[in-house]
């Protein structure tokens, strides 16, 4: 889908969307773009987990998800984060549809490392035809959950889910909208980042925590043929563009 833009919105970012975000969506739609939003909700999941005095444990930005945490994750993503986003989009006159893995087997997944991470998954199959049908008329708002072939729910990092979708739907652009203006080094935003630089900065612990899966996801998208992958805090700001390694 050459005219498809996929936007991943982090949980923090959902709560601080600016008027320019909605204006950009309106103008993309006028220009004939199809839009799919993959939403996060990590901070809200953490808040509820802590409120219930359950442990929060992350490994390289991925939430270790036992059965209680999985139940809370589904509750927050489908009962709080997604409706919060749908309401804001609808208030700006945008046609939206809320989606999740269980709608016509939209996202199928497998466990990433069950022994270490519990019910954390990766998306292995996308029901492309169903998504194309929905996106022809609506802005899709999709939760980062997948279902195994035997019907087990999996918690998927939203950046990773957005990337697989960008690959499988052959999106022209992937925007990872977060709470920082881009990848920072020495207090400044890097305008571009290559896979080689990303590896070095991760080893030097400049890129840490939730930025790790985000950067890996953006690299994977570019390497799979998505033309643009951007990490930014505002949809109309350049942020950090992930670029292919220069050929010497
Ligand atoms: N080099 C870096 N540049 C910018 N942010 C970084 C960097 N390394 C780690 N981070 C952290 O990554 C966070 C973004 O990841 P995350 O909290 O998972 O966001 P989101 O919820 O939007 O997916 C930033 O708020 C910041 O704390
Ligand atoms: C496996 C895993 O870590 N899943 C994420 C899913 C939500 C998410 O990615 O939300 P943000 O984009 O707001 O961080 C989590 O449980 O936090």
Short mmCIF file of C-alpha atoms and ligand atoms in Angstrom, two decimals:
data_model
loop_
_atom_site.label_atom_id
_atom_site.label_comp_id
_atom_site.label_asym_id
_atom_site.label_seq_id
_atom_site.Cartn_x
_atom_site.Cartn_y
_atom_site.Cartn_z
CA UNK A 1 0.00 0.00 0.00
CA UNK A 2 2.12 2.83 -1.34
CA UNK A 3 -0.15 5.47 0.14
CA UNK A 4 -0.20 4.00 3.65
CA UNK A 5 1.30 5.79 6.65
CA UNK A 6 1.64 3.87 9.92
CA UNK A 7 1.89 5.92 13.09
CA UNK A 8 2.84 4.35 16.39
CA UNK A 9 1.79 6.44 19.39
CA UNK A 10 3.38 5.66 22.74
CA UNK A 11 1.26 5.60 25.86
CA UNK A 12 2.78 8.83 27.11
CA UNK A 13 2.23 10.53 23.76
CA UNK A 14 -1.50 9.61 23.72
CA UNK A 15 -1.97 11.89 26.71
CA UNK A 16 -0.24 14.91 25.14
CA UNK A 17 -1.32 15.05 21.49
CA UNK A 18 -1.11 18.57 20.07
CA UNK A 19 -3.51 20.27 17.62
CA UNK A 20 -0.83 19.94 14.91
CA UNK A 21 -1.12 16.13 15.20
CA UNK A 22 -4.80 16.15 14.27
CA UNK A 23 -4.25 18.81 11.56
CA UNK A 24 -1.59 16.59 9.97
CA UNK A 25 -3.93 13.59 9.94
CA UNK A 26 -6.66 15.68 8.31
CA UNK A 27 -4.30 16.90 5.60
CA UNK A 28 -2.91 13.40 4.95
CA UNK A 29 -6.44 12.11 4.50
CA UNK A 30 -7.23 14.97 2.10
CA UNK A 31 -4.12 13.97 0.15
CA UNK A 32 -5.54 10.43 -0.20
CA UNK A 33 -3.28 8.73 2.35
CA UNK A 34 -4.51 5.71 4.28
CA UNK A 35 -3.67 5.81 7.98
CA UNK A 36 -3.11 3.10 10.55
CA UNK A 37 -2.34 4.02 14.15
CA UNK A 38 -0.78 1.43 16.45
CA UNK A 39 -1.11 2.60 20.02
CA UNK A 40 0.94 1.85 23.12
CA UNK A 41 -0.11 2.21 26.73
CA UNK A 42 3.01 1.16 28.62
CA UNK A 43 2.95 3.95 31.25
CA UNK A 44 -0.75 3.27 32.00
CA UNK A 45 -0.06 -0.48 32.38
CA UNK A 46 2.82 0.28 34.76
CA UNK A 47 0.67 2.69 36.80
CA UNK A 48 -2.15 0.18 37.28
CA UNK A 49 0.26 -2.67 38.04
CA UNK A 50 1.95 -0.58 40.73
CA UNK A 51 -1.39 0.56 42.14
CA UNK A 52 -2.28 -3.10 42.62
CA UNK A 53 1.14 -3.61 44.26
CA UNK A 54 2.27 -6.09 41.65
CA UNK A 55 5.87 -6.09 40.41
CA UNK A 56 6.88 -4.29 37.20
CA UNK A 57 9.78 -6.00 35.51
CA UNK A 58 11.21 -5.07 32.12
CA UNK A 59 14.07 -6.62 30.17
CA UNK A 60 15.55 -4.31 27.51
CA UNK A 61 12.31 -2.36 27.33
CA UNK A 62 10.03 -5.42 27.14
CA UNK A 63 7.57 -6.06 29.97
CA UNK A 64 7.88 -9.46 31.61
CA UNK A 65 4.25 -10.57 31.35
CA UNK A 66 2.88 -13.21 33.72
CA UNK A 67 -0.83 -14.10 33.64
CA UNK A 68 -1.85 -11.29 36.03
CA UNK A 69 0.16 -8.73 34.08
CA UNK A 70 -1.35 -9.99 30.83
CA UNK A 71 -4.86 -9.48 32.22
CA UNK A 72 -3.98 -5.90 33.25
CA UNK A 73 -2.31 -5.24 29.91
CA UNK A 74 -5.45 -6.22 27.99
CA UNK A 75 -7.59 -4.21 30.37
CA UNK A 76 -5.53 -1.05 29.97
CA UNK A 77 -4.90 -1.28 26.23
CA UNK A 78 -8.47 -2.15 25.20
CA UNK A 79 -10.33 -0.43 28.02
CA UNK A 80 -8.34 2.77 28.50
CA UNK A 81 -5.57 3.62 26.01
CA UNK A 82 -7.50 2.73 22.83
CA UNK A 83 -10.78 4.48 23.77
CA UNK A 84 -8.80 7.55 24.92
CA UNK A 85 -7.25 7.81 21.48
CA UNK A 86 -10.45 7.01 19.56
CA UNK A 87 -12.33 9.72 21.45
CA UNK A 88 -9.74 12.38 20.65
CA UNK A 89 -9.65 11.44 16.96
CA UNK A 90 -13.44 11.39 16.70
CA UNK A 91 -13.65 14.80 18.37
CA UNK A 92 -11.52 16.14 15.52
CA UNK A 93 -14.00 14.79 12.98
CA UNK A 94 -11.83 11.87 11.86
CA UNK A 95 -13.48 8.55 10.92
CA UNK A 96 -11.95 5.94 13.22
CA UNK A 97 -12.28 2.24 13.93
CA UNK A 98 -10.81 0.52 17.00
CA UNK A 99 -9.14 -2.79 16.17
CA UNK A 100 -7.47 -5.67 18.01
CA UNK A 101 -5.98 -9.07 17.27
CA UNK A 102 -9.28 -10.90 17.74
CA UNK A 103 -11.07 -9.02 14.92
CA UNK A 104 -11.01 -11.55 12.08
CA UNK A 105 -7.61 -12.90 13.18
CA UNK A 106 -6.00 -9.55 12.51
CA UNK A 107 -2.69 -10.30 14.25
CA UNK A 108 -1.33 -13.79 14.91
CA UNK A 109 1.82 -14.19 16.96
CA UNK A 110 4.24 -16.50 18.69
CA UNK A 111 6.02 -16.32 22.04
CA UNK A 112 9.27 -14.36 21.89
CA UNK A 113 11.03 -16.08 24.80
CA UNK A 114 8.42 -17.66 27.04
CA UNK A 115 10.86 -18.77 29.74
CA UNK A 116 12.30 -15.26 30.18
CA UNK A 117 9.43 -12.92 29.22
CA UNK A 118 6.22 -14.91 29.75
CA UNK A 119 3.31 -13.97 27.47
CA UNK A 120 5.30 -11.57 25.31
CA UNK A 121 4.99 -12.14 21.61
CA UNK A 122 5.98 -11.12 18.15
CA UNK A 123 3.57 -10.72 15.28
CA UNK A 124 4.05 -13.46 12.69
CA UNK A 125 0.96 -13.02 10.52
CA UNK A 126 -1.25 -10.07 9.60
CA UNK A 127 -4.68 -10.40 8.03
CA UNK A 128 -3.76 -7.93 5.28
CA UNK A 129 -7.03 -8.21 3.35
CA UNK A 130 -9.10 -7.40 6.45
CA UNK A 131 -6.93 -4.41 7.34
CA UNK A 132 -7.07 -3.11 3.76
CA UNK A 133 -10.85 -3.35 3.93
CA UNK A 134 -11.00 -1.35 7.17
CA UNK A 135 -8.43 1.25 6.09
CA UNK A 136 -10.24 2.00 2.83
CA UNK A 137 -12.81 3.99 4.80
CA UNK A 138 -11.41 4.55 8.30
CA UNK A 139 -8.31 5.43 10.26
CA UNK A 140 -7.50 2.13 12.00
CA UNK A 141 -6.51 2.29 15.67
CA UNK A 142 -4.91 -1.03 16.60
CA UNK A 143 -3.80 -2.40 19.98
CA UNK A 144 -0.37 -4.10 20.36
CA UNK A 145 -1.65 -7.57 21.21
CA UNK A 146 -1.53 -10.77 19.19
CA UNK A 147 -3.20 -14.18 19.44
CA UNK A 148 -1.41 -17.48 19.04
CA UNK A 149 -2.90 -20.04 16.68
CA UNK A 150 -4.33 -21.76 19.78
CA UNK A 151 -5.99 -18.57 21.06
CA UNK A 152 -3.52 -17.41 23.74
CA UNK A 153 -3.18 -13.62 24.07
CA UNK A 154 0.29 -12.16 23.72
CA UNK A 155 1.61 -8.76 24.82
CA UNK A 156 3.55 -7.22 21.93
CA UNK A 157 5.81 -4.18 22.14
CA UNK A 158 3.90 -1.56 20.14
CA UNK A 159 6.97 -0.40 18.18
CA UNK A 160 7.62 -3.97 17.09
CA UNK A 161 3.96 -4.49 16.12
CA UNK A 162 3.94 -1.27 14.07
CA UNK A 163 7.07 -2.38 12.25
CA UNK A 164 5.72 -5.78 11.24
CA UNK A 165 2.57 -4.06 10.02
CA UNK A 166 4.61 -1.53 8.03
CA UNK A 167 6.52 -4.41 6.44
CA UNK A 168 3.54 -6.62 5.67
CA UNK A 169 1.34 -3.80 4.39
CA UNK A 170 4.31 -2.24 2.57
CA UNK A 171 3.71 1.18 4.09
CA UNK A 172 5.49 4.19 2.60
CA UNK A 173 6.21 5.69 5.99
CA UNK A 174 6.48 4.63 9.64
CA UNK A 175 6.32 7.33 12.33
CA UNK A 176 7.20 6.31 15.89
CA UNK A 177 5.68 9.05 18.01
CA UNK A 178 7.09 9.17 21.52
CA UNK A 179 7.81 11.52 24.44
CA UNK A 180 11.26 12.68 23.28
CA UNK A 181 12.03 14.74 20.14
CA UNK A 182 14.25 12.00 18.70
CA UNK A 183 17.31 9.98 19.58
CA UNK A 184 19.44 12.10 21.86
CA UNK A 185 23.20 12.12 22.22
CA UNK A 186 25.06 14.70 24.32
CA UNK A 187 21.74 16.49 24.89
CA UNK A 188 21.02 17.04 21.18
CA UNK A 189 18.67 15.28 18.77
CA UNK A 190 20.42 13.24 16.07
CA UNK A 191 18.86 14.08 12.70
CA UNK A 192 19.80 10.69 11.23
CA UNK A 193 20.84 7.32 12.60
CA UNK A 194 22.23 4.35 10.68
CA UNK A 195 22.09 0.72 11.89
CA UNK A 196 25.82 0.79 12.57
CA UNK A 197 25.56 3.95 14.70
CA UNK A 198 22.57 2.47 16.51
CA UNK A 199 24.55 -0.63 17.43
CA UNK A 200 27.45 1.46 18.75
CA UNK A 201 25.19 3.79 20.76
CA UNK A 202 23.34 0.82 22.25
CA UNK A 203 26.64 -0.79 23.29
CA UNK A 204 27.72 2.53 24.85
CA UNK A 205 24.38 2.66 26.75
CA UNK A 206 23.40 5.93 25.05
CA UNK A 207 20.35 4.18 23.61
CA UNK A 208 18.68 2.36 26.51
CA UNK A 209 15.35 1.15 27.91
CA UNK A 210 12.29 1.67 25.68
CA UNK A 211 14.42 3.33 22.99
CA UNK A 212 16.14 0.01 22.29
CA UNK A 213 13.15 -1.87 20.80
CA UNK A 214 12.08 1.36 19.09
CA UNK A 215 15.38 1.77 17.25
CA UNK A 216 15.54 -1.93 16.37
CA UNK A 217 12.00 -1.73 15.03
CA UNK A 218 12.76 1.31 12.87
CA UNK A 219 15.90 -0.34 11.46
CA UNK A 220 13.97 -3.50 10.63
CA UNK A 221 11.33 -1.42 8.80
CA UNK A 222 13.89 0.40 6.66
CA UNK A 223 15.72 -2.82 5.84
CA UNK A 224 12.41 -4.37 4.76
CA UNK A 225 11.75 -1.62 2.23
CA UNK A 226 9.70 0.96 4.15
CA UNK A 227 10.94 4.22 2.62
CA UNK A 228 10.90 6.37 5.74
CA UNK A 229 11.09 5.54 9.47
CA UNK A 230 11.08 8.45 11.89
CA UNK A 231 11.29 8.74 15.68
CA UNK A 232 9.83 12.04 16.89
CA UNK A 233 7.58 13.65 19.51
CA UNK A 234 5.57 15.67 16.97
CA UNK A 235 4.25 14.38 13.68
CA UNK A 236 5.22 17.62 11.90
CA UNK A 237 8.78 17.65 13.27
CA UNK A 238 11.65 15.80 11.55
CA UNK A 239 12.93 14.03 14.70
CA UNK A 240 15.47 11.29 13.95
CA UNK A 241 15.27 9.59 10.56
CA UNK A 242 16.58 6.03 10.49
CA UNK A 243 18.65 5.66 7.34
CA UNK A 244 20.28 2.83 5.44
CA UNK A 245 24.01 2.37 5.90
CA UNK A 246 25.93 4.44 3.36
CA UNK A 247 27.50 2.20 0.72
CA UNK A 248 31.23 2.98 0.51
N1 LIG B 1 19.39 7.95 23.40
C1 LIG B 1 18.12 8.17 23.77
N2 LIG B 1 17.46 9.23 23.25
C2 LIG B 1 16.19 9.50 23.62
N3 LIG B 1 15.49 8.77 24.52
C3 LIG B 1 16.09 7.69 25.06
C4 LIG B 1 17.42 7.34 24.71
N4 LIG B 1 17.76 6.23 25.40
C5 LIG B 1 16.69 5.91 26.15
N5 LIG B 1 15.68 6.77 25.96
C6 LIG B 1 14.40 6.68 26.64
O1 LIG B 1 13.45 6.11 25.78
C7 LIG B 1 12.18 6.67 26.11
C8 LIG B 1 11.20 6.38 24.99
O2 LIG B 1 10.85 5.01 25.04
P1 LIG B 1 9.48 4.54 25.72
O3 LIG B 1 9.39 5.12 27.10
O4 LIG B 1 9.33 3.09 25.56
O5 LIG B 1 8.47 5.35 24.81
P2 LIG B 1 7.07 4.99 24.20
O6 LIG B 1 6.13 4.77 25.36
O7 LIG B 1 6.74 6.22 23.41
O8 LIG B 1 7.25 3.77 23.34
C9 LIG B 1 12.48 8.12 26.37
O9 LIG B 1 11.52 8.76 27.16
C10 LIG B 1 13.83 8.04 27.08
O10 LIG B 1 13.64 7.99 28.47
C1 LIG B 2 6.00 -6.55 25.58
C2 LIG B 2 5.78 -5.13 25.97
O1 LIG B 2 6.64 -4.50 26.57
N1 LIG B 2 4.61 -4.59 25.61
C3 LIG B 2 4.23 -3.24 25.90
C4 LIG B 2 2.94 -2.93 25.16
C5 LIG B 2 2.53 -1.49 25.26
C6 LIG B 2 3.55 -0.56 24.66
O2 LIG B 2 4.41 -0.91 23.87
O3 LIG B 2 3.37 0.74 25.07
P1 LIG B 2 4.33 1.98 24.86
O4 LIG B 2 4.49 2.16 23.40
O5 LIG B 2 3.58 3.10 25.50
O6 LIG B 2 5.65 1.70 25.53
C7 LIG B 2 4.03 -3.05 27.42
O7 LIG B 2 3.55 -3.95 28.08
O8 LIG B 2 4.34 -1.94 27.89
#
